[in-house]
Every structure is written in structure tokens, then in C-alpha cells.
């Protein structure tokens, strides 16, 4: 193969690279035509998860969505009215509960 033929082939290969790379789809994006509603994003942000309850000399603290709160603090605009051993009461009437421990003894035995 001549030097000129090699250059022409290289130029043809280089010319096709940007075109093929431009047609690749980002695998992290949803398929075209899918529309995400704002309400589903809002629901994910307003969902509260009680991670743990910590009792100490300063009273009980609740860890909600990995943040520490005391009675009277607000979570997503709602005040915490009480912190119990296994649940947190919110001013709007909701109760956040801890999952039961796997290691608790079975009371049926």
C-alpha cells in the first residue's frame, strides 16, 4: 500500500469516528419519550425515614433521613411533637416507626 492510500484510509476512518460517537445514547438517561413528573420528585423528597432514636443525658434525639432532631425541631416543615422509644410523633399526626429488631427474642416461645 502506498503512503497516499494509507493517509486516505486513515482520513476516512477519522471522518466516521465523530459521527458514530455522536449517535451513542447516554445509558444513565431515561428512554426518549419518558417524562418524569414533578410530583414523584416531590414525594421522594418529602418521604421521611426514621433511622434511629438515641437516648442520652440531654434527652432523646431522633435520626430522620440521616439528620439529628429533637422535640420541637421541624422536619420538612412539620414539627416533632414527641420522641418515644420506637417511634416519633409529628405535629400533623404522622407516626414514624423503627423497624423491629431482628435480635429481639421471640415472645411466642
PDB file of C-alpha atoms in Angstrom:
ATOM      1  CA  UNK A   1       0.000   0.000   0.000  1.00  0.00           C
ATOM      2  CA  UNK A   2       1.252   3.397  -0.846  1.00  0.00           C
ATOM      3  CA  UNK A   3       1.673   6.178   1.659  1.00  0.00           C
ATOM      4  CA  UNK A   4      -1.134   8.152  -0.011  1.00  0.00           C
ATOM      5  CA  UNK A   5      -3.538   5.214   0.210  1.00  0.00           C
ATOM      6  CA  UNK A   6      -2.805   4.820   3.921  1.00  0.00           C
ATOM      7  CA  UNK A   7      -3.461   8.524   4.502  1.00  0.00           C
ATOM      8  CA  UNK A   8      -6.762   8.392   2.610  1.00  0.00           C
ATOM      9  CA  UNK A   9      -7.903   5.342   4.577  1.00  0.00           C
ATOM     10  CA  UNK A  10      -6.896   6.984   7.850  1.00  0.00           C
ATOM     11  CA  UNK A  11      -8.796  10.142   6.890  1.00  0.00           C
ATOM     12  CA  UNK A  12     -11.922   8.078   6.070  1.00  0.00           C
ATOM     13  CA  UNK A  13     -11.738   6.261   9.407  1.00  0.00           C
ATOM     14  CA  UNK A  14     -11.226   9.529  11.297  1.00  0.00           C
ATOM     15  CA  UNK A  15     -14.169  11.118   9.467  1.00  0.00           C
ATOM     16  CA  UNK A  16     -16.551   8.372  10.644  1.00  0.00           C
ATOM     17  CA  UNK A  17     -15.493   8.404  14.304  1.00  0.00           C
ATOM     18  CA  UNK A  18     -17.250  11.611  15.413  1.00  0.00           C
ATOM     19  CA  UNK A  19     -20.445  10.558  13.619  1.00  0.00           C
ATOM     20  CA  UNK A  20     -20.623   7.174  15.351  1.00  0.00           C
ATOM     21  CA  UNK A  21     -19.733   8.669  18.735  1.00  0.00           C
ATOM     22  CA  UNK A  22     -22.461  11.275  18.358  1.00  0.00           C
ATOM     23  CA  UNK A  23     -25.102   8.577  17.908  1.00  0.00           C
ATOM     24  CA  UNK A  24     -24.291   6.786  21.171  1.00  0.00           C
ATOM     25  CA  UNK A  25     -27.022   7.117  23.803  1.00  0.00           C
ATOM     26  CA  UNK A  26     -26.233   8.037  27.406  1.00  0.00           C
ATOM     27  CA  UNK A  27     -27.149   4.869  29.387  1.00  0.00           C
ATOM     28  CA  UNK A  28     -27.990   6.910  32.511  1.00  0.00           C
ATOM     29  CA  UNK A  29     -30.760   8.891  30.806  1.00  0.00           C
ATOM     30  CA  UNK A  30     -34.319   7.547  30.618  1.00  0.00           C
ATOM     31  CA  UNK A  31     -35.526   6.414  27.187  1.00  0.00           C
ATOM     32  CA  UNK A  32     -36.746   9.124  24.851  1.00  0.00           C
ATOM     33  CA  UNK A  33     -40.415   9.956  25.330  1.00  0.00           C
ATOM     34  CA  UNK A  34     -40.383   9.248  29.084  1.00  0.00           C
ATOM     35  CA  UNK A  35     -41.451  12.233  31.139  1.00  0.00           C
ATOM     36  CA  UNK A  36     -40.792  12.408  34.865  1.00  0.00           C
ATOM     37  CA  UNK A  37     -43.454  14.212  36.847  1.00  0.00           C
ATOM     38  CA  UNK A  38     -42.555  16.837  39.410  1.00  0.00           C
ATOM     39  CA  UNK A  39     -44.861  15.162  41.945  1.00  0.00           C
ATOM     40  CA  UNK A  40     -42.781  11.969  42.024  1.00  0.00           C
ATOM     41  CA  UNK A  41     -39.654  14.023  42.762  1.00  0.00           C
ATOM     42  CA  UNK A  42     -41.535  15.947  45.457  1.00  0.00           C
ATOM     43  CA  UNK A  43     -42.785  12.701  47.032  1.00  0.00           C
ATOM     44  CA  UNK A  44     -39.243  11.338  47.202  1.00  0.00           C
ATOM     45  CA  UNK A  45     -38.072  14.498  48.954  1.00  0.00           C
ATOM     46  CA  UNK A  46     -40.969  14.548  51.440  1.00  0.00           C
ATOM     47  CA  UNK A  47     -40.603  10.863  52.399  1.00  0.00           C
ATOM     48  CA  UNK A  48     -39.328  10.576  55.963  1.00  0.00           C
ATOM     49  CA  UNK A  49     -37.312   7.609  57.210  1.00  0.00           C
ATOM     50  CA  UNK A  50     -36.709   7.178  60.933  1.00  0.00           C
ATOM     51  CA  UNK A  51     -33.165   5.793  61.087  1.00  0.00           C
ATOM     52  CA  UNK A  52     -32.725   5.558  64.861  1.00  0.00           C
ATOM     53  CA  UNK A  53     -33.559   7.007  68.253  1.00  0.00           C
ATOM     54  CA  UNK A  54     -30.748   7.950  70.608  1.00  0.00           C
ATOM     55  CA  UNK A  55     -31.333   8.462  74.340  1.00  0.00           C
ATOM     56  CA  UNK A  56     -28.724  10.321  76.331  1.00  0.00           C
ATOM     57  CA  UNK A  57     -28.228  12.774  79.183  1.00  0.00           C
ATOM     58  CA  UNK A  58     -29.709  15.548  77.030  1.00  0.00           C
ATOM     59  CA  UNK A  59     -32.889  13.563  76.321  1.00  0.00           C
ATOM     60  CA  UNK A  60     -33.958  11.635  73.249  1.00  0.00           C
ATOM     61  CA  UNK A  61     -32.911  12.537  69.735  1.00  0.00           C
ATOM     62  CA  UNK A  62     -34.318  11.137  66.509  1.00  0.00           C
ATOM     63  CA  UNK A  63     -32.243  10.480  63.423  1.00  0.00           C
ATOM     64  CA  UNK A  64     -34.547  11.100  60.451  1.00  0.00           C
ATOM     65  CA  UNK A  65     -33.202  10.940  56.895  1.00  0.00           C
ATOM     66  CA  UNK A  66     -29.710  10.818  58.457  1.00  0.00           C
ATOM     67  CA  UNK A  67     -30.189  14.147  60.296  1.00  0.00           C
ATOM     68  CA  UNK A  68     -30.432  14.559  64.102  1.00  0.00           C
ATOM     69  CA  UNK A  69     -33.590  16.199  65.542  1.00  0.00           C
ATOM     70  CA  UNK A  70     -35.067  16.980  68.986  1.00  0.00           C
ATOM     71  CA  UNK A  71     -38.654  17.590  70.071  1.00  0.00           C
ATOM     72  CA  UNK A  72     -39.772  20.915  68.625  1.00  0.00           C
ATOM     73  CA  UNK A  73     -37.464  20.765  65.591  1.00  0.00           C
ATOM     74  CA  UNK A  74     -39.092  20.794  62.156  1.00  0.00           C
ATOM     75  CA  UNK A  75     -38.637  18.115  59.527  1.00  0.00           C
ATOM     76  CA  UNK A  76     -39.829  19.141  56.042  1.00  0.00           C
ATOM     77  CA  UNK A  77     -41.797  21.942  57.701  1.00  0.00           C
ATOM     78  CA  UNK A  78     -43.540  19.689  60.265  1.00  0.00           C
ATOM     79  CA  UNK A  79     -42.669  19.926  63.970  1.00  0.00           C
ATOM     80  CA  UNK A  80     -41.664  16.889  66.010  1.00  0.00           C
ATOM     81  CA  UNK A  81     -44.127  16.655  68.899  1.00  0.00           C
ATOM     82  CA  UNK A  82     -42.699  13.606  70.733  1.00  0.00           C
ATOM     83  CA  UNK A  83     -39.859  11.108  70.563  1.00  0.00           C
ATOM     84  CA  UNK A  84     -40.616   7.695  72.080  1.00  0.00           C
ATOM     85  CA  UNK A  85     -38.500   4.540  72.348  1.00  0.00           C
ATOM     86  CA  UNK A  86     -39.533   3.146  68.937  1.00  0.00           C
ATOM     87  CA  UNK A  87     -41.382   5.961  67.182  1.00  0.00           C
ATOM     88  CA  UNK A  88     -41.550   9.701  66.555  1.00  0.00           C
ATOM     89  CA  UNK A  89     -44.807  11.671  66.582  1.00  0.00           C
ATOM     90  CA  UNK A  90     -45.174  14.602  64.190  1.00  0.00           C
ATOM     91  CA  UNK A  91     -47.482  17.603  64.664  1.00  0.00           C
ATOM     92  CA  UNK A  92     -49.503  16.654  61.569  1.00  0.00           C
ATOM     93  CA  UNK A  93     -50.478  13.302  63.144  1.00  0.00           C
ATOM     94  CA  UNK A  94     -47.994  11.085  61.333  1.00  0.00           C
ATOM     95  CA  UNK A  95     -46.025   8.476  63.252  1.00  0.00           C
ATOM     96  CA  UNK A  96     -42.545   7.430  62.145  1.00  0.00           C
ATOM     97  CA  UNK A  97     -41.677   3.968  63.450  1.00  0.00           C
ATOM     98  CA  UNK A  98     -38.474   1.980  63.706  1.00  0.00           C
ATOM     99  CA  UNK A  99     -38.348  -1.480  62.223  1.00  0.00           C
ATOM    100  CA  UNK A 100     -38.435  -4.147  64.949  1.00  0.00           C
ATOM    101  CA  UNK A 101     -35.063  -5.536  65.853  1.00  0.00           C
ATOM    102  CA  UNK A 102     -34.183  -8.849  64.315  1.00  0.00           C
ATOM    103  CA  UNK A 103     -32.401  -9.831  67.509  1.00  0.00           C
ATOM    104  CA  UNK A 104     -35.417  -9.316  69.823  1.00  0.00           C
ATOM    105  CA  UNK A 105     -36.463 -12.571  71.463  1.00  0.00           C
ATOM    106  CA  UNK A 106     -39.500 -14.316  70.074  1.00  0.00           C
ATOM    107  CA  UNK A 107     -42.273 -13.776  72.649  1.00  0.00           C
ATOM    108  CA  UNK A 108     -44.306 -16.777  71.422  1.00  0.00           C
ATOM    109  CA  UNK A 109     -41.857 -19.324  72.805  1.00  0.00           C
TER     110      UNK A 109
END
